[in-house]
Short mmCIF file of C-alpha atoms in Angstrom, two decimals:
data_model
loop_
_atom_site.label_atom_id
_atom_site.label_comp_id
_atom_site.label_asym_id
_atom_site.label_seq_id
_atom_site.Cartn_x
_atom_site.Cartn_y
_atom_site.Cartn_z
CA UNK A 30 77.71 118.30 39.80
CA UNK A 31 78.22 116.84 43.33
CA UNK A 32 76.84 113.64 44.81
CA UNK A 33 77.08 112.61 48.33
CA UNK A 34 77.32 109.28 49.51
CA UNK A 35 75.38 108.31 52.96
CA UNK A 36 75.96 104.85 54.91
CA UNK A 37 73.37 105.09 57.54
CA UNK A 38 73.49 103.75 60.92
CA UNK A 39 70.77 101.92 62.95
CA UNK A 40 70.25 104.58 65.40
CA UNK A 41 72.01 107.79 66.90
CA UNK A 42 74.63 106.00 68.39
CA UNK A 43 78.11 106.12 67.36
CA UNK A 44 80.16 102.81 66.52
CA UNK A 45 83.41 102.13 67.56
CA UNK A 46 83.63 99.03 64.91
CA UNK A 47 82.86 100.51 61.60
CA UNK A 48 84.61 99.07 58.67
CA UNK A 49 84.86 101.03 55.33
CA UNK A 50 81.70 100.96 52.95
CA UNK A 51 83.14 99.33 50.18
CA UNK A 52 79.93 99.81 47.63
CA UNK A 53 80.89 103.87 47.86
CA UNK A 54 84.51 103.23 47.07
CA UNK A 55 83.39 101.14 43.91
CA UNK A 56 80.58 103.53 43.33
CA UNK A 57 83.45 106.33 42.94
CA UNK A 58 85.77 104.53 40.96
CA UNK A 59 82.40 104.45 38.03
CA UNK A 60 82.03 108.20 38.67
CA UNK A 61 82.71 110.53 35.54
CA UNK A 62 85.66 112.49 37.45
CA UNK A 63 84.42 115.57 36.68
CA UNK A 64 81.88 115.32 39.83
CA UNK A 65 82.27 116.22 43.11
CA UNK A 66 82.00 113.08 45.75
CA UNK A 67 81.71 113.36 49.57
CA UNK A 68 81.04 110.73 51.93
CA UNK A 69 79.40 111.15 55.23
CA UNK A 70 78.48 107.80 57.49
CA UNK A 71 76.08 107.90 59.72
CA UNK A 72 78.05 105.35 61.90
CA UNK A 73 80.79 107.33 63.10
CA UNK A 74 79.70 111.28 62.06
CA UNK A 75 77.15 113.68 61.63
CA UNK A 76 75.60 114.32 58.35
CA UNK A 77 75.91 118.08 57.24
CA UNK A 78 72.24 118.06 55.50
CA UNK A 79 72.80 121.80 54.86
CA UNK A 80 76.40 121.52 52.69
CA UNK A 81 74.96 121.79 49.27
CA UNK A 82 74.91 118.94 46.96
CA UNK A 83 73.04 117.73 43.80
CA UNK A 84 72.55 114.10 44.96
CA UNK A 85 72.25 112.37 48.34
CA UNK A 86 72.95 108.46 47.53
CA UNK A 87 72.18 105.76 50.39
CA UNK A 88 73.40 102.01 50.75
CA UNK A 89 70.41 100.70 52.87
CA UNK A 90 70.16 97.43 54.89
CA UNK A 91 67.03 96.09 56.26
CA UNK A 92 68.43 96.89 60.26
CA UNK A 93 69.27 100.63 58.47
CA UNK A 94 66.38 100.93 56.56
CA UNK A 95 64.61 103.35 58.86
CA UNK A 96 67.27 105.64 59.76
CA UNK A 97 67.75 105.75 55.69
CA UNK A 98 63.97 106.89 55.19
CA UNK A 99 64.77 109.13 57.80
CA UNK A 100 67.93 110.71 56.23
CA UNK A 101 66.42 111.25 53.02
CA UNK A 102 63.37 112.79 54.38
CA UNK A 103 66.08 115.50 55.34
CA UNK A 104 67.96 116.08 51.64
CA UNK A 105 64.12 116.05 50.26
CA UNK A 106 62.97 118.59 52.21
CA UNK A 107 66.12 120.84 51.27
CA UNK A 108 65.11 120.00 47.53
CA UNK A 109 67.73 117.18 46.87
CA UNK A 110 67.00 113.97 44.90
CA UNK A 111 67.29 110.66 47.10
CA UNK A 112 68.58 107.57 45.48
CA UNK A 113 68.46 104.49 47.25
CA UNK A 114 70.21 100.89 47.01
CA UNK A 115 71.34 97.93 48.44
CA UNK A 116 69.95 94.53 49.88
CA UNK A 117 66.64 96.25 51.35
CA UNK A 118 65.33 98.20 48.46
CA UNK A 119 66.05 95.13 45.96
CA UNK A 120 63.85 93.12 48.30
CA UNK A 121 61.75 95.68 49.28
CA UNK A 122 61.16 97.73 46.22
CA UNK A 123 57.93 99.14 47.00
CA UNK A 124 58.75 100.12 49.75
CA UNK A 125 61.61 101.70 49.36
CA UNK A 126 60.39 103.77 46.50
CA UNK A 127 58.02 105.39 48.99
CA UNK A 128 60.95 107.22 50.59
CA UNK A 129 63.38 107.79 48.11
CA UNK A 130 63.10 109.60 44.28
CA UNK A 131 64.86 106.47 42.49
CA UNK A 132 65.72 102.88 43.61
CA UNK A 133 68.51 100.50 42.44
CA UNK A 134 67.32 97.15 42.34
CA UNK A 135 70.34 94.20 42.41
CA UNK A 136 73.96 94.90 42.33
CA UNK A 137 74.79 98.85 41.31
CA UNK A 138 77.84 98.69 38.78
CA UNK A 139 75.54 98.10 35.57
CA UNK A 140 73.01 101.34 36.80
CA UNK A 141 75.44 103.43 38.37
CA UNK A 142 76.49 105.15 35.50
CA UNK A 143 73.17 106.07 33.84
CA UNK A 144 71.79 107.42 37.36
CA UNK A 145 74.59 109.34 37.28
CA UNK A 146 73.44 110.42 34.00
CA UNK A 147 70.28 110.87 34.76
CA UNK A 148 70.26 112.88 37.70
CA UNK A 149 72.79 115.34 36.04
CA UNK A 150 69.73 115.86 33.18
CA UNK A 151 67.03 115.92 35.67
CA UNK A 152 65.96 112.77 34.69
CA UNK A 153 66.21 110.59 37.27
CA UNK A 154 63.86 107.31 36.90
CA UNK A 155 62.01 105.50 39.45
CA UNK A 156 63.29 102.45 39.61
CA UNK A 157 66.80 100.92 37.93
CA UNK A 158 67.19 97.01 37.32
CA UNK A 159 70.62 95.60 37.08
CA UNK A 160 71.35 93.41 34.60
CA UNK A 161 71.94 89.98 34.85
CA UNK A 162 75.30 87.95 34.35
CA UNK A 163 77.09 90.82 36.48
CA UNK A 164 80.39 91.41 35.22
CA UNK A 165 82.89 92.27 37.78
CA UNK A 166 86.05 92.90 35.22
CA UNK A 167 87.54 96.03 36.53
CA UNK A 168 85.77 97.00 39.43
CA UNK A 169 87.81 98.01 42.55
CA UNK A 170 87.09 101.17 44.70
CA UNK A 171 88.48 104.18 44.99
CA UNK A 172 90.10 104.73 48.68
CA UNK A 173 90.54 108.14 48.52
CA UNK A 174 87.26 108.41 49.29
CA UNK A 175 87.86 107.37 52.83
CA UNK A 176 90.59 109.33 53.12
CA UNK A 177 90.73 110.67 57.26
CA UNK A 178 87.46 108.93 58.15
CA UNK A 179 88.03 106.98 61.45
CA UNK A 180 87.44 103.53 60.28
CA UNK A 181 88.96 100.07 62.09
CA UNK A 182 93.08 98.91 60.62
CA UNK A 183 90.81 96.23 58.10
CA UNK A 184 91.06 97.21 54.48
CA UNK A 185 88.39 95.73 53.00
CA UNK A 186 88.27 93.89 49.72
CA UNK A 187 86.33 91.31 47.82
CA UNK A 188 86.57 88.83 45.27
CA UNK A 189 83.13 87.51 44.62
CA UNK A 190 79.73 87.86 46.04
CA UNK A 191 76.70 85.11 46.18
CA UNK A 192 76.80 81.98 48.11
CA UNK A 193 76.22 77.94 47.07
CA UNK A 194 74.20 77.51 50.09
CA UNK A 195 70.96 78.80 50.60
CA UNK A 196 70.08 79.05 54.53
CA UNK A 197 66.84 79.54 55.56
CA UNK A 198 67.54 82.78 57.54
CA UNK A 199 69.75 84.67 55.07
CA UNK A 200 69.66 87.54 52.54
CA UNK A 201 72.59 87.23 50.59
CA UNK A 202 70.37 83.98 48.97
CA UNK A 203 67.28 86.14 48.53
CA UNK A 204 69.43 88.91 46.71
CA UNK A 205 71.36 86.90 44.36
CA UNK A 206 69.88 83.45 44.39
CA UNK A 207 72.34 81.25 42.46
CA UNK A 208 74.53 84.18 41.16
CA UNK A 209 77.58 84.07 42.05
CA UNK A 210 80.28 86.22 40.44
CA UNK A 211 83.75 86.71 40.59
CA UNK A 212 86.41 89.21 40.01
CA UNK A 213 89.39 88.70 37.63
CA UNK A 214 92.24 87.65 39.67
CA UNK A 215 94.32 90.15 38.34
CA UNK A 216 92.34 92.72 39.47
CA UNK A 217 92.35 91.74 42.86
CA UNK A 218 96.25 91.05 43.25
CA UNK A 219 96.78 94.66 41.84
CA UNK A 220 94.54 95.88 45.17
CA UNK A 221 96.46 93.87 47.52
CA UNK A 222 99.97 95.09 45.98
CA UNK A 223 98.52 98.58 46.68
CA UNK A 224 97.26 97.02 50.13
CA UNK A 225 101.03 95.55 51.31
CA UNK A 226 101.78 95.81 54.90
CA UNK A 227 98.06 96.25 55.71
CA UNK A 228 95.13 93.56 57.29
CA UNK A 229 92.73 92.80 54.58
CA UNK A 230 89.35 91.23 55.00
CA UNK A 231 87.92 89.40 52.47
CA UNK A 232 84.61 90.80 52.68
CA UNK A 233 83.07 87.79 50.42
CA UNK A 234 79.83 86.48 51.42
CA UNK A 235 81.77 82.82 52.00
CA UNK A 236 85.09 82.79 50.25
CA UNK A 237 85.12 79.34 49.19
CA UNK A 238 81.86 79.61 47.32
CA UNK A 239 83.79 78.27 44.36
CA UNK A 240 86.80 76.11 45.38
CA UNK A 241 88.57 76.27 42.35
CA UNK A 242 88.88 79.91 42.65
CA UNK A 243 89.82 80.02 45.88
CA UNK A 244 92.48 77.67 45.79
CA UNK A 245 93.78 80.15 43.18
CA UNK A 246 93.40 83.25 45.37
CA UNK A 247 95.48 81.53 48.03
CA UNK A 248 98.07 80.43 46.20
CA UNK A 249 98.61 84.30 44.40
CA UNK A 250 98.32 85.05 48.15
CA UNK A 251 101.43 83.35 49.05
CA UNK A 252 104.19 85.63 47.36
CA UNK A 253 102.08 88.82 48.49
CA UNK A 254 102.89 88.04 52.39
CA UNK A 255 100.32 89.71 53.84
CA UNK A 256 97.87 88.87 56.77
CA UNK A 257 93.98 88.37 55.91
CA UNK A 258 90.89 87.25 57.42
CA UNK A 259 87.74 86.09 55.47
CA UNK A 260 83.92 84.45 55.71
CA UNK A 261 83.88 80.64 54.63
CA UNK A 262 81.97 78.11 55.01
CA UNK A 263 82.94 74.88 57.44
CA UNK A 264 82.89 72.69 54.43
CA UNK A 265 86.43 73.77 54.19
CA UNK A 266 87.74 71.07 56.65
CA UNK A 267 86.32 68.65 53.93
CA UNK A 268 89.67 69.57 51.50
CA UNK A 269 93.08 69.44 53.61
CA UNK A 270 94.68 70.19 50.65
CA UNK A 271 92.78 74.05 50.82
CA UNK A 272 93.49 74.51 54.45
CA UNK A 273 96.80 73.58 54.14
CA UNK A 274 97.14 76.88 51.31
CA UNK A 275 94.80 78.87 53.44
CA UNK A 276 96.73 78.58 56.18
CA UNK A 277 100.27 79.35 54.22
CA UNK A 278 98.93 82.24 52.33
CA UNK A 279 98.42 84.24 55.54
CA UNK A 280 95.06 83.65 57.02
CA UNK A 281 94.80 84.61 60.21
CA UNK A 282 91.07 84.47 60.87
CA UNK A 283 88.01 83.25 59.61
CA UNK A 284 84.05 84.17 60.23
CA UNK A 285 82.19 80.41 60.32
CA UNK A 286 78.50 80.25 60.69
CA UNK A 287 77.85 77.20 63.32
CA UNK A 288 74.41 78.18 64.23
CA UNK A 289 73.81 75.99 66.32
CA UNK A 290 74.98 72.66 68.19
CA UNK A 291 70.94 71.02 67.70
CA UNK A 292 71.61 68.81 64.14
CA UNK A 293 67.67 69.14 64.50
CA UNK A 294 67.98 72.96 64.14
CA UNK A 295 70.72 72.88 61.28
CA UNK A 296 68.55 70.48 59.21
CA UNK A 297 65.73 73.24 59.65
CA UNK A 298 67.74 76.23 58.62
CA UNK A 299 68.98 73.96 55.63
CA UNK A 300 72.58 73.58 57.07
CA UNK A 301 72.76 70.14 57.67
CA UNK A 302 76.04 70.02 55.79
CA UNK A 303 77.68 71.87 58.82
CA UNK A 304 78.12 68.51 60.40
CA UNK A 305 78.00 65.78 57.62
CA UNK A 306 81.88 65.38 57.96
CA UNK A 307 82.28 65.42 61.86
CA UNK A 308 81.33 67.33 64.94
CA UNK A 309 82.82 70.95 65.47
CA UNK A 310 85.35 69.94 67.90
CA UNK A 311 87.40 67.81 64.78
CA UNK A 312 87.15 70.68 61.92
CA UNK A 313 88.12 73.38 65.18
CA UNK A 314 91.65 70.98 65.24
CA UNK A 315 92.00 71.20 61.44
CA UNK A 316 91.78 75.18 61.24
CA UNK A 317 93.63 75.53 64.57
CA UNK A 318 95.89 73.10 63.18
CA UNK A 319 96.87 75.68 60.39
CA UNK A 320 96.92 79.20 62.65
CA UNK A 321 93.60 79.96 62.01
CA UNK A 322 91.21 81.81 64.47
CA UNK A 323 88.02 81.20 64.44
CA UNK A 324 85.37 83.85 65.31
CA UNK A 325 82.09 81.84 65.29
CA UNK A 326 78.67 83.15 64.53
CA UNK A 327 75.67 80.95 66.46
CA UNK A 328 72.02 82.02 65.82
CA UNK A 329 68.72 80.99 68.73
CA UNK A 330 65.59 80.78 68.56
CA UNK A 331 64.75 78.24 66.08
CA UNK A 332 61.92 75.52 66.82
CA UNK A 333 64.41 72.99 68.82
CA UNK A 334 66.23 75.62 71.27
CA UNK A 335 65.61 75.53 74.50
CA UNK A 336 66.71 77.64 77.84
CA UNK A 337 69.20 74.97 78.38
CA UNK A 338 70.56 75.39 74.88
CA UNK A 339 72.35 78.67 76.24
CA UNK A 340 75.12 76.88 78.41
CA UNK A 341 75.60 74.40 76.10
CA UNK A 342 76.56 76.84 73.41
CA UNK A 343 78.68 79.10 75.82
CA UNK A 344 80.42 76.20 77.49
CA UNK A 345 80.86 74.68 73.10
CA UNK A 346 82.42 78.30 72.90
CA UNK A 347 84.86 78.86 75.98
CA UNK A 348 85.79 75.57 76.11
CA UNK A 349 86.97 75.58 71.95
CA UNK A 350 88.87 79.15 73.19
CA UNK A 351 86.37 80.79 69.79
CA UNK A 352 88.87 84.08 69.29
CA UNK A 353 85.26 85.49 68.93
CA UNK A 354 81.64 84.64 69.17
CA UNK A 355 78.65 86.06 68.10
CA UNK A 356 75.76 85.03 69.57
CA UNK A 357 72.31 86.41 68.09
CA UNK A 358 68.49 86.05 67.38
CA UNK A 359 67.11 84.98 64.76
CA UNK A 360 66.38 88.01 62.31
CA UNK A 361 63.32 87.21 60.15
CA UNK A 362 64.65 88.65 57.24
CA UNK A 363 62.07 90.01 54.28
CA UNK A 364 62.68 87.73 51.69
CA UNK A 365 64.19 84.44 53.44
CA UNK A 366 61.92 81.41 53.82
CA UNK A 367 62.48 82.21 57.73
CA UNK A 368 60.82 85.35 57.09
CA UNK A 369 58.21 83.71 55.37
CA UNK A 370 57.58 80.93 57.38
CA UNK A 371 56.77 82.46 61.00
CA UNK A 372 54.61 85.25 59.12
CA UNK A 373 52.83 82.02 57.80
CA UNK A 374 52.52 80.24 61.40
CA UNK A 375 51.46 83.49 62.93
CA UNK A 376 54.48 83.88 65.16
CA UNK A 377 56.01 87.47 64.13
CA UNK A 378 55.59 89.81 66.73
CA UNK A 379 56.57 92.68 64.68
CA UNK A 380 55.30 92.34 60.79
CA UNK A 381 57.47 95.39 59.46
CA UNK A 382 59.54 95.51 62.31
CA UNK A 383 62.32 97.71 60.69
CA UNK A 384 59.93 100.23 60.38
CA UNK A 385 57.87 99.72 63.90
CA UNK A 386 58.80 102.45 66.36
CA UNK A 387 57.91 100.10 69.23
CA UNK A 388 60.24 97.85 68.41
CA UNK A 389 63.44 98.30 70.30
CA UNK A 390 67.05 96.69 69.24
CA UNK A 391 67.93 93.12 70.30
CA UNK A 392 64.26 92.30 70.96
CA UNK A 393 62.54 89.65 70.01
CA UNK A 394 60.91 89.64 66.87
CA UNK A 395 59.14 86.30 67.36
CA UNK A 396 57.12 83.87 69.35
CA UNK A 397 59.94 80.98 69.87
CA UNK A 398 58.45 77.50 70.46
CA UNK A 399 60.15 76.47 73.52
CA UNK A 400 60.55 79.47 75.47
CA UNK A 401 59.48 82.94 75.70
CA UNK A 402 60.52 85.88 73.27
CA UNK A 403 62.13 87.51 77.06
CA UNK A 404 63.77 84.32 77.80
CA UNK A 405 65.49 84.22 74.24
CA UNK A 406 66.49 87.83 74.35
CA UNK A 407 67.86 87.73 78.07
CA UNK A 408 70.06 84.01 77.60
CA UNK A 409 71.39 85.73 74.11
CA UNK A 410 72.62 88.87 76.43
CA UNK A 411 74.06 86.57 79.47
CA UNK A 412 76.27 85.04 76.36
CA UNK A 413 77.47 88.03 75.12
CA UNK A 414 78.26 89.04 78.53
CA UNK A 415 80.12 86.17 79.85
CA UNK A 416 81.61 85.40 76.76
CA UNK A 417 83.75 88.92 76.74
CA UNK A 418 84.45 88.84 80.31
CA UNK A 419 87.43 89.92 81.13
CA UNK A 420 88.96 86.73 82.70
CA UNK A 421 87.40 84.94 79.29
CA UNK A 422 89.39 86.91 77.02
CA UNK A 423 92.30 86.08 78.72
CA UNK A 424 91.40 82.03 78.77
CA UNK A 425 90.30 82.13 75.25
CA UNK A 426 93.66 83.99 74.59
CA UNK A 427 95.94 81.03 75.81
CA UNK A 428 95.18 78.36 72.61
CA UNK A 429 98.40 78.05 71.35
CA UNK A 430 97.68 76.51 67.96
CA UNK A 431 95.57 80.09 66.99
CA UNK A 432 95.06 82.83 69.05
CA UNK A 433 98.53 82.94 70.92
CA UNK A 434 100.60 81.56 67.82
CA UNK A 435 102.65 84.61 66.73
CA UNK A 436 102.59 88.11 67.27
CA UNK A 437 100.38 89.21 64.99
CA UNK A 438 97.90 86.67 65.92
CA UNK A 439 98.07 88.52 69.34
CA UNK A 440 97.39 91.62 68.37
CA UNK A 441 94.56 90.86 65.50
CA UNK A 442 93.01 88.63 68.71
CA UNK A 443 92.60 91.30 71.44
CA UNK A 444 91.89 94.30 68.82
CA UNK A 445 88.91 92.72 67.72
CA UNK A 446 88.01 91.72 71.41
CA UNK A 447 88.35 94.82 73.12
CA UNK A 448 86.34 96.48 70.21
CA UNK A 449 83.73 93.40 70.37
CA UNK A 450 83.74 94.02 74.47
CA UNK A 451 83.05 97.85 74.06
CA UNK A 452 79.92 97.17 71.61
CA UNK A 453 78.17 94.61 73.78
CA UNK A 454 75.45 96.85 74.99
CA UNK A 455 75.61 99.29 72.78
CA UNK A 456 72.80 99.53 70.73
CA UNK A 457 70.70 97.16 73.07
CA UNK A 458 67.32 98.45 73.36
CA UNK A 459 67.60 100.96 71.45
CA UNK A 460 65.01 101.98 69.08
CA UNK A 461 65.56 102.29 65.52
CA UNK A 462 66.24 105.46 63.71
CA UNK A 463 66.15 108.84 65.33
CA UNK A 464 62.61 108.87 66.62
CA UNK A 465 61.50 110.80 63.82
CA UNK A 466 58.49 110.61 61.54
CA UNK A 467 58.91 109.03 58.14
CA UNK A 468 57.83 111.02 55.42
CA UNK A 469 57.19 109.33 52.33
CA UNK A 470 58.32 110.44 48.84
CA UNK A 471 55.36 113.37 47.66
CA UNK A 472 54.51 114.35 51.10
CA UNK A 473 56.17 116.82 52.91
CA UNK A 474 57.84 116.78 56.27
#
């Protein structure tokens, strides 16, 4: 038996950033070895629909969603069973299920195996329901499997999944809800001593989801002497004690989630907490304080942004010397109260806009209240382009405390700038998918 793993891309267009897809790597490490695995990702190759194989499996995202449909349209018309899985089939199940032959709803370790099963016999089912309590004891990928694929230096590894918080705009809430599980430590040291010498990303939805645990990661971290980069939360600053092991164990740079610099707008999205122990130019000091770059995620369009809201935010950013910024939309996610809420008020401009061929990438999908959907899309742009100027890399370069510190802060700092500069404008209007027609499951193409 073979099975061949897909990551789909958002359209046609290659990526110069694409990281490994960890959920194949742990998918093959659950694999009777007796099959045959191949990987093919959309992102950075072409997919050989013709190579013959008994079972095409797709991770799907919403922003991927329609490529996927698109892909599998392909393997069913050459005969091959589709499985499907990920955050955009468990929210979408109905949907999904229209375009592939069986869907995994909810994390895949506790299905994997009987799909696997299954689709050896024949037999696949429609639909497969994790179960709850996930137990992650034992689960680590298999890296062969991306074995002379050209992905970035970042070896990608994880140590829980979930998140406390629950912001208004995000999936990773509407997947697990309160769910939060963790690996066994010891499992995850054993990956890093395999990992020695190499950047790792801690590809957790916000490391410090539990504290307790992540004051032990960081202090098995120590010894290991390796360099690392993760997703937390700001409500790190709140524990000096934390940053001060973050910061020793080898953290070089961390993803935070400011959103915005409107305390209106953070009490909206439900992340008032960003600010409830100071303003963001005290808890930049405390990380900066400790070596850490900070790449900082801000999100527009919510009901107290207006065009002025752009320079403040950009000015916020160059003038904090942010080793990265990424400044975006709002995404009206399908299953997030955001998501909800504007279909509610009437405001969506695209209802299934994942699936609308007239939608285009990085275009509005709403009616914003204080300016209009081309005004929100064209500031977001002049960000991102002034931002990654040349002459601002260099400026943000020269904070001594993070992103000139050592060496190795250096290099981590203009890698993931020049790769950041290079995927600007990418995939900007760009329509999603391949242009194709989707053909759901039953029908023929």
């Amino acid at each position: 038996m073979k099975i061949t793993f897909i990551r789909p891309h958002l359209t046609t267009i290659r990526a110069a950033d694409a990281l490994e897809p960890l959920v194949f790597g742990l998918l093959a490490n659950l694999t009777p070895p007796d099959v045959e695995l191949a990987l093919y990702d959309d992102r950075i190759e072409p997919i050989p629909y013709d190579e013959p194989t008994d079972l095409a499996a797709l991770t799907v995202e919403t922003f991927t969603a329609k490529r996927a449909y698109q892909i599998a349209a392909q393997f069913r018309q050459r005969g091959v069973p589709v499985v499907m899985g990920g955050y955009h089939p468990t929210l979408l199940p109905e949907e999904a299920g229209q375009y592939a032959d069986a869907i995994a709803v909810g994390d895949a370790e506790t299905t994997w195996p009987q799909i696997v099963a299954d689709a050896r016999a024949g037999k696949l089912q429609a639909v497969y329901r994790s179960e709850p309590n996930l137990n992650l004891e034992g689960v680590a990928p298999r890296r062969s499997l991306f074995k002379g694929k050209r992905y970035g230096p970042l070896r990608i590894v994880q140590f829980g999944r979930g998140c406390r918080f629950a912001c208004d705009f995000c999936s990773i809430h509407a997947f697990y809800g309160k769910s939060t599980p963790r690996r066994c430590m010891t499992d995850v040291l054993a990956e890093l001593e395999e990992l020695r010498g190499q950047f790792v990303f801690f590809a957790d939805d916000n490391l410090l989801t539990d504290k307790q645990q992540a004051e032990a990661l960081f202090k098995a971290l120590k010894p290991l002497n390796i360099h690392w980069a993760c997703q937390i939360s700001l409500d790190i600053v709140q524990n000096p004690r934390l940053l001060d092991l973050m910061g020793e164990s080898g953290c070089l740079g961390a993803l935070i989630g400011f959103e915005s610099l409107e305390e209106a707008n953070l009490a909206q999205m439900k992340k008032k907490w960003n600010t409830q122990q100071g303003n963001y130019a005290d808890a930049l000091a405390q990380l900066y304080a400790r070596g850490i770059m900070i790449f900082g995620s801000f999100v527009f369009g919510y009901n107290h942004d207006t065009p002025e809201t752009f320079d403040r935010t950009l000015d916020f950013a160059l003038r904090s010397k942010l080793a990265l910024a990424q400044f975006n939309s709002l995404y009206p996610m399908p299953g997030t109260p955001l998501y909800e809420r504007l279909q509610r008020e009437g405001r969506l401009r695209f209802e299934r806009w994942w699936l609308d061929d007239a939608y285009r990438y990085g275009e509005t999908l709403f009616q914003p209240k204080n300016m209009s959907p081309d005004q929100l899309r064209d500031g977001i742009i002049r960000l991102r382009r002034e931002f990654n100027t040349y002459g601002a890399i260099a400026r943000r370069m020269l904070e001594p405390r993070s992103n000139a510190r050592s060496l190795h802060h250096l290099f981590a700092y203009l890698m993931v700038n020049m790769v950041t500069k290079k995927e600007i404008r990418n995939k900007q209007g760009e329509p999603l998918g391949d242009g194709s027609a989707l053909v759901p499951r039953g029908t023929s193409a």
